[in-house]
């Protein structure tokens, strides 16, 4: 495991099976200690669900076994219940004003089976439909969200990375507009082929 600057637990097609794999490898204990020691840990979709206290597969939609209950990593006071209907939606909103981060627009998409409820909500995002998403810990380093493509948001990605840079005593960087860089490269390629 070493001493990572940050850990991102990505989305998955089977949250509970992948969580069980982490536990078999002993990574659950390492992740718990890492987060408790203030290490930057971010869970996206299934990774977010794993951060909670319990995952309940009522319908068997995640594991194939109805009413399966799995202990999560216990880093967030939350419980996820899996249902047969999958949420698939384009999502937009802003970083929640109480999150400790600079408020800015965020876009992405959600694709998941579970619904997560919190014992102590600390939302990460304020969605355009008026709902909230995710969780952010008091120090800002423990984050969970259902939003895929979070890091495709150039300003957010830059703010988060600059936080890591500050923590290590490194210089901050300015925002890189990845879409513009890609367009420039495609134009260079097209011009070279003429």
PDB file of N, CA, C and O in Angstrom, residues 6 8 40 42 44 95 101-107 124-125 140-141 143 145 147-166 171-182:
ATOM      1  N   UNK A   6      -2.852  10.236  -2.438  1.00  0.00           N
ATOM      2  CA  UNK A   6      -4.318  10.192  -2.414  1.00  0.00           C
ATOM      3  C   UNK A   6      -4.746   8.809  -2.877  1.00  0.00           C
ATOM      4  O   UNK A   6      -3.999   8.114  -3.571  1.00  0.00           O
ATOM      5  N   UNK A   8      -8.165   6.916  -4.712  1.00  0.00           N
ATOM      6  CA  UNK A   8      -9.475   7.019  -5.346  1.00  0.00           C
ATOM      7  C   UNK A   8     -10.019   5.607  -5.501  1.00  0.00           C
ATOM      8  O   UNK A   8      -9.373   4.749  -6.102  1.00  0.00           O
ATOM      9  N   UNK A  40      -6.075  11.693   1.964  1.00  0.00           N
ATOM     10  CA  UNK A  40      -7.123  12.034   1.002  1.00  0.00           C
ATOM     11  C   UNK A  40      -7.700  10.777   0.345  1.00  0.00           C
ATOM     12  O   UNK A  40      -6.990  10.039  -0.330  1.00  0.00           O
ATOM     13  N   UNK A  42     -11.122   9.398  -1.874  1.00  0.00           N
ATOM     14  CA  UNK A  42     -12.301   9.793  -2.643  1.00  0.00           C
ATOM     15  C   UNK A  42     -12.920   8.550  -3.254  1.00  0.00           C
ATOM     16  O   UNK A  42     -12.241   7.789  -3.942  1.00  0.00           O
ATOM     17  N   UNK A  44     -15.943   7.082  -5.738  1.00  0.00           N
ATOM     18  CA  UNK A  44     -16.884   7.441  -6.799  1.00  0.00           C
ATOM     19  C   UNK A  44     -17.833   6.270  -7.024  1.00  0.00           C
ATOM     20  O   UNK A  44     -17.390   5.135  -7.229  1.00  0.00           O
ATOM     21  N   UNK A  95     -20.606  22.535  -6.487  1.00  0.00           N
ATOM     22  CA  UNK A  95     -20.032  22.065  -5.239  1.00  0.00           C
ATOM     23  C   UNK A  95     -20.857  22.705  -4.117  1.00  0.00           C
ATOM     24  O   UNK A  95     -21.163  23.890  -4.155  1.00  0.00           O
ATOM     25  N   UNK A 101     -15.186  23.512  -0.003  1.00  0.00           N
ATOM     26  CA  UNK A 101     -14.533  23.753  -1.282  1.00  0.00           C
ATOM     27  C   UNK A 101     -15.140  24.981  -1.949  1.00  0.00           C
ATOM     28  O   UNK A 101     -16.261  25.380  -1.635  1.00  0.00           O
ATOM     29  N   UNK A 102     -14.412  25.535  -2.881  1.00  0.00           N
ATOM     30  CA  UNK A 102     -14.898  26.674  -3.660  1.00  0.00           C
ATOM     31  C   UNK A 102     -16.134  26.233  -4.457  1.00  0.00           C
ATOM     32  O   UNK A 102     -16.116  25.204  -5.122  1.00  0.00           O
ATOM     33  N   UNK A 103     -17.200  27.021  -4.377  1.00  0.00           N
ATOM     34  CA  UNK A 103     -18.414  26.699  -5.121  1.00  0.00           C
ATOM     35  C   UNK A 103     -18.152  26.911  -6.608  1.00  0.00           C
ATOM     36  O   UNK A 103     -17.633  27.949  -7.015  1.00  0.00           O
ATOM     37  N   UNK A 104     -18.466  25.889  -7.388  1.00  0.00           N
ATOM     38  CA  UNK A 104     -18.266  25.949  -8.837  1.00  0.00           C
ATOM     39  C   UNK A 104     -19.197  24.950  -9.500  1.00  0.00           C
ATOM     40  O   UNK A 104     -19.675  24.017  -8.859  1.00  0.00           O
ATOM     41  N   UNK A 105     -19.448  25.160 -10.778  1.00  0.00           N
ATOM     42  CA  UNK A 105     -20.330  24.260 -11.515  1.00  0.00           C
ATOM     43  C   UNK A 105     -19.642  22.930 -11.773  1.00  0.00           C
ATOM     44  O   UNK A 105     -18.438  22.870 -12.013  1.00  0.00           O
ATOM     45  N   UNK A 106     -20.454  21.865 -11.711  1.00  0.00           N
ATOM     46  CA  UNK A 106     -19.965  20.498 -11.914  1.00  0.00           C
ATOM     47  C   UNK A 106     -20.953  19.775 -12.819  1.00  0.00           C
ATOM     48  O   UNK A 106     -22.163  19.926 -12.670  1.00  0.00           O
ATOM     49  N   UNK A 107     -20.441  18.987 -13.765  1.00  0.00           N
ATOM     50  CA  UNK A 107     -21.300  18.147 -14.604  1.00  0.00           C
ATOM     51  C   UNK A 107     -20.725  16.729 -14.627  1.00  0.00           C
ATOM     52  O   UNK A 107     -19.542  16.520 -14.385  1.00  0.00           O
ATOM     53  N   UNK A 124     -21.715  16.843  -0.596  1.00  0.00           N
ATOM     54  CA  UNK A 124     -20.603  17.307  -1.421  1.00  0.00           C
ATOM     55  C   UNK A 124     -21.116  18.178  -2.576  1.00  0.00           C
ATOM     56  O   UNK A 124     -20.504  19.174  -2.918  1.00  0.00           O
ATOM     57  N   UNK A 125     -22.256  17.798  -3.161  1.00  0.00           N
ATOM     58  CA  UNK A 125     -22.799  18.519  -4.317  1.00  0.00           C
ATOM     59  C   UNK A 125     -24.225  18.971  -4.060  1.00  0.00           C
ATOM     60  O   UNK A 125     -24.997  18.288  -3.391  1.00  0.00           O
ATOM     61  N   UNK A 140     -12.218  17.792   4.544  1.00  0.00           N
ATOM     62  CA  UNK A 140     -12.274  17.879   3.086  1.00  0.00           C
ATOM     63  C   UNK A 140     -11.537  16.777   2.359  1.00  0.00           C
ATOM     64  O   UNK A 140     -11.577  16.714   1.131  1.00  0.00           O
ATOM     65  N   UNK A 141     -10.911  15.870   3.081  1.00  0.00           N
ATOM     66  CA  UNK A 141     -10.141  14.830   2.402  1.00  0.00           C
ATOM     67  C   UNK A 141     -10.905  13.530   2.230  1.00  0.00           C
ATOM     68  O   UNK A 141     -10.481  12.670   1.468  1.00  0.00           O
ATOM     69  N   UNK A 143     -14.136  12.122   0.679  1.00  0.00           N
ATOM     70  CA  UNK A 143     -15.210  12.542  -0.232  1.00  0.00           C
ATOM     71  C   UNK A 143     -15.821  11.309  -0.863  1.00  0.00           C
ATOM     72  O   UNK A 143     -15.113  10.383  -1.273  1.00  0.00           O
ATOM     73  N   UNK A 145     -19.088  10.400  -3.789  1.00  0.00           N
ATOM     74  CA  UNK A 145     -20.087  10.952  -4.709  1.00  0.00           C
ATOM     75  C   UNK A 145     -20.542   9.890  -5.698  1.00  0.00           C
ATOM     76  O   UNK A 145     -19.790   8.966  -6.022  1.00  0.00           O
ATOM     77  N   UNK A 147     -21.262  10.869  -8.679  1.00  0.00           N
ATOM     78  CA  UNK A 147     -21.002  11.549  -9.944  1.00  0.00           C
ATOM     79  C   UNK A 147     -19.772  10.994 -10.662  1.00  0.00           C
ATOM     80  O   UNK A 147     -18.637  11.209 -10.232  1.00  0.00           O
ATOM     81  N   UNK A 148     -20.019  10.277 -11.755  1.00  0.00           N
ATOM     82  CA  UNK A 148     -18.938   9.884 -12.658  1.00  0.00           C
ATOM     83  C   UNK A 148     -18.511  11.117 -13.457  1.00  0.00           C
ATOM     84  O   UNK A 148     -19.308  12.020 -13.693  1.00  0.00           O
ATOM     85  N   UNK A 149     -17.280  11.129 -13.899  1.00  0.00           N
ATOM     86  CA  UNK A 149     -16.675  12.240 -14.653  1.00  0.00           C
ATOM     87  C   UNK A 149     -16.398  13.449 -13.776  1.00  0.00           C
ATOM     88  O   UNK A 149     -16.224  14.550 -14.292  1.00  0.00           O
ATOM     89  N   UNK A 150     -16.330  13.260 -12.472  1.00  0.00           N
ATOM     90  CA  UNK A 150     -15.999  14.365 -11.576  1.00  0.00           C
ATOM     91  C   UNK A 150     -14.686  15.022 -11.994  1.00  0.00           C
ATOM     92  O   UNK A 150     -14.584  16.240 -12.054  1.00  0.00           O
ATOM     93  N   UNK A 151     -13.690  14.206 -12.329  1.00  0.00           N
ATOM     94  CA  UNK A 151     -12.380  14.746 -12.673  1.00  0.00           C
ATOM     95  C   UNK A 151     -12.308  15.278 -14.104  1.00  0.00           C
ATOM     96  O   UNK A 151     -11.272  15.791 -14.510  1.00  0.00           O
ATOM     97  N   UNK A 152     -13.387  15.199 -14.849  1.00  0.00           N
ATOM     98  CA  UNK A 152     -13.465  15.847 -16.160  1.00  0.00           C
ATOM     99  C   UNK A 152     -13.794  17.331 -16.011  1.00  0.00           C
ATOM    100  O   UNK A 152     -13.749  18.071 -16.982  1.00  0.00           O
ATOM    101  N   UNK A 153     -14.152  17.741 -14.818  1.00  0.00           N
ATOM    102  CA  UNK A 153     -14.408  19.151 -14.519  1.00  0.00           C
ATOM    103  C   UNK A 153     -13.072  19.806 -14.186  1.00  0.00           C
ATOM    104  O   UNK A 153     -12.509  19.595 -13.102  1.00  0.00           O
ATOM    105  N   UNK A 154     -12.553  20.583 -15.151  1.00  0.00           N
ATOM    106  CA  UNK A 154     -11.179  21.083 -15.074  1.00  0.00           C
ATOM    107  C   UNK A 154     -10.887  21.879 -13.808  1.00  0.00           C
ATOM    108  O   UNK A 154      -9.850  21.680 -13.175  1.00  0.00           O
ATOM    109  N   UNK A 155     -11.782  22.793 -13.441  1.00  0.00           N
ATOM    110  CA  UNK A 155     -11.522  23.626 -12.262  1.00  0.00           C
ATOM    111  C   UNK A 155     -11.539  22.802 -10.980  1.00  0.00           C
ATOM    112  O   UNK A 155     -10.704  22.996 -10.096  1.00  0.00           O
ATOM    113  N   UNK A 156     -12.523  21.901 -10.855  1.00  0.00           N
ATOM    114  CA  UNK A 156     -12.586  21.046  -9.668  1.00  0.00           C
ATOM    115  C   UNK A 156     -11.310  20.204  -9.559  1.00  0.00           C
ATOM    116  O   UNK A 156     -10.685  20.129  -8.505  1.00  0.00           O
ATOM    117  N   UNK A 157     -10.947  19.541 -10.679  1.00  0.00           N
ATOM    118  CA  UNK A 157      -9.755  18.691 -10.671  1.00  0.00           C
ATOM    119  C   UNK A 157      -8.532  19.497 -10.236  1.00  0.00           C
ATOM    120  O   UNK A 157      -7.738  19.063  -9.403  1.00  0.00           O
ATOM    121  N   UNK A 158      -8.394  20.702 -10.771  1.00  0.00           N
ATOM    122  CA  UNK A 158      -7.248  21.541 -10.441  1.00  0.00           C
ATOM    123  C   UNK A 158      -7.263  21.942  -8.961  1.00  0.00           C
ATOM    124  O   UNK A 158      -6.224  21.911  -8.290  1.00  0.00           O
ATOM    125  N   UNK A 159      -8.435  22.317  -8.437  1.00  0.00           N
ATOM    126  CA  UNK A 159      -8.528  22.686  -7.016  1.00  0.00           C
ATOM    127  C   UNK A 159      -8.128  21.517  -6.122  1.00  0.00           C
ATOM    128  O   UNK A 159      -7.398  21.684  -5.142  1.00  0.00           O
ATOM    129  N   UNK A 160      -8.637  20.318  -6.456  1.00  0.00           N
ATOM    130  CA  UNK A 160      -8.346  19.132  -5.653  1.00  0.00           C
ATOM    131  C   UNK A 160      -6.854  18.806  -5.710  1.00  0.00           C
ATOM    132  O   UNK A 160      -6.219  18.558  -4.681  1.00  0.00           O
ATOM    133  N   UNK A 161      -6.273  18.815  -6.912  1.00  0.00           N
ATOM    134  CA  UNK A 161      -4.846  18.527  -7.061  1.00  0.00           C
ATOM    135  C   UNK A 161      -3.989  19.593  -6.378  1.00  0.00           C
ATOM    136  O   UNK A 161      -2.961  19.275  -5.776  1.00  0.00           O
ATOM    137  N   UNK A 162      -4.410  20.854  -6.456  1.00  0.00           N
ATOM    138  CA  UNK A 162      -3.650  21.903  -5.772  1.00  0.00           C
ATOM    139  C   UNK A 162      -3.690  21.714  -4.256  1.00  0.00           C
ATOM    140  O   UNK A 162      -2.724  22.022  -3.562  1.00  0.00           O
ATOM    141  N   UNK A 163      -4.791  21.193  -3.738  1.00  0.00           N
ATOM    142  CA  UNK A 163      -4.844  20.863  -2.313  1.00  0.00           C
ATOM    143  C   UNK A 163      -3.804  19.811  -1.955  1.00  0.00           C
ATOM    144  O   UNK A 163      -3.130  19.905  -0.924  1.00  0.00           O
ATOM    145  N   UNK A 164      -3.663  18.805  -2.814  1.00  0.00           N
ATOM    146  CA  UNK A 164      -2.634  17.785  -2.595  1.00  0.00           C
ATOM    147  C   UNK A 164      -1.240  18.390  -2.705  1.00  0.00           C
ATOM    148  O   UNK A 164      -0.348  18.068  -1.906  1.00  0.00           O
ATOM    149  N   UNK A 165      -1.053  19.277  -3.679  1.00  0.00           N
ATOM    150  CA  UNK A 165       0.251  19.921  -3.850  1.00  0.00           C
ATOM    151  C   UNK A 165       0.614  20.750  -2.612  1.00  0.00           C
ATOM    152  O   UNK A 165       1.752  20.700  -2.133  1.00  0.00           O
ATOM    153  N   UNK A 166      -0.362  21.528  -2.097  1.00  0.00           N
ATOM    154  CA  UNK A 166      -0.103  22.328  -0.899  1.00  0.00           C
ATOM    155  C   UNK A 166       0.290  21.435   0.271  1.00  0.00           C
ATOM    156  O   UNK A 166       1.190  21.760   1.049  1.00  0.00           O
ATOM    157  N   UNK A 171       4.395  23.702  -5.426  1.00  0.00           N
ATOM    158  CA  UNK A 171       3.751  24.859  -6.048  1.00  0.00           C
ATOM    159  C   UNK A 171       2.419  24.463  -6.666  1.00  0.00           C
ATOM    160  O   UNK A 171       2.287  23.377  -7.232  1.00  0.00           O
ATOM    161  N   UNK A 172       1.456  25.372  -6.581  1.00  0.00           N
ATOM    162  CA  UNK A 172       0.170  25.139  -7.223  1.00  0.00           C
ATOM    163  C   UNK A 172       0.307  25.330  -8.731  1.00  0.00           C
ATOM    164  O   UNK A 172       1.198  26.021  -9.195  1.00  0.00           O
ATOM    165  N   UNK A 173      -0.600  24.697  -9.474  1.00  0.00           N
ATOM    166  CA  UNK A 173      -0.634  24.827 -10.926  1.00  0.00           C
ATOM    167  C   UNK A 173      -1.909  25.537 -11.338  1.00  0.00           C
ATOM    168  O   UNK A 173      -2.904  25.506 -10.620  1.00  0.00           O
ATOM    169  N   UNK A 174      -1.891  26.115 -12.524  1.00  0.00           N
ATOM    170  CA  UNK A 174      -3.105  26.742 -13.050  1.00  0.00           C
ATOM    171  C   UNK A 174      -3.964  25.685 -13.739  1.00  0.00           C
ATOM    172  O   UNK A 174      -3.516  24.570 -14.024  1.00  0.00           O
ATOM    173  N   UNK A 175      -5.206  26.039 -14.010  1.00  0.00           N
ATOM    174  CA  UNK A 175      -6.174  25.120 -14.603  1.00  0.00           C
ATOM    175  C   UNK A 175      -5.755  24.749 -16.028  1.00  0.00           C
ATOM    176  O   UNK A 175      -5.363  25.609 -16.810  1.00  0.00           O
ATOM    177  N   UNK A 176      -5.837  23.459 -16.348  1.00  0.00           N
ATOM    178  CA  UNK A 176      -5.616  22.973 -17.704  1.00  0.00           C
ATOM    179  C   UNK A 176      -6.979  22.621 -18.276  1.00  0.00           C
ATOM    180  O   UNK A 176      -7.686  21.782 -17.728  1.00  0.00           O
ATOM    181  N   UNK A 177      -7.356  23.284 -19.377  1.00  0.00           N
ATOM    182  CA  UNK A 177      -8.614  22.989 -20.049  1.00  0.00           C
ATOM    183  C   UNK A 177      -8.380  21.805 -20.981  1.00  0.00           C
ATOM    184  O   UNK A 177      -7.897  21.961 -22.097  1.00  0.00           O
ATOM    185  N   UNK A 178      -8.701  20.613 -20.499  1.00  0.00           N
ATOM    186  CA  UNK A 178      -8.408  19.385 -21.235  1.00  0.00           C
ATOM    187  C   UNK A 178      -9.143  19.346 -22.570  1.00  0.00           C
ATOM    188  O   UNK A 178      -8.585  18.921 -23.585  1.00  0.00           O
ATOM    189  N   UNK A 179     -10.389  19.796 -22.616  1.00  0.00           N
ATOM    190  CA  UNK A 179     -11.145  19.807 -23.873  1.00  0.00           C
ATOM    191  C   UNK A 179     -10.461  20.659 -24.926  1.00  0.00           C
ATOM    192  O   UNK A 179     -10.355  20.269 -26.089  1.00  0.00           O
ATOM    193  N   UNK A 180      -9.997  21.840 -24.518  1.00  0.00           N
ATOM    194  CA  UNK A 180      -9.316  22.725 -25.458  1.00  0.00           C
ATOM    195  C   UNK A 180      -8.001  22.103 -25.936  1.00  0.00           C
ATOM    196  O   UNK A 180      -7.667  22.146 -27.116  1.00  0.00           O
ATOM    197  N   UNK A 181      -7.254  21.486 -25.023  1.00  0.00           N
ATOM    198  CA  UNK A 181      -5.996  20.838 -25.396  1.00  0.00           C
ATOM    199  C   UNK A 181      -6.253  19.720 -26.397  1.00  0.00           C
ATOM    200  O   UNK A 181      -5.533  19.580 -27.397  1.00  0.00           O
ATOM    201  N   UNK A 182      -7.293  18.920 -26.163  1.00  0.00           N
ATOM    202  CA  UNK A 182      -7.630  17.840 -27.101  1.00  0.00           C
ATOM    203  C   UNK A 182      -7.975  18.409 -28.470  1.00  0.00           C
ATOM    204  O   UNK A 182      -7.521  17.901 -29.499  1.00  0.00           O
TER     205      UNK A 182
END
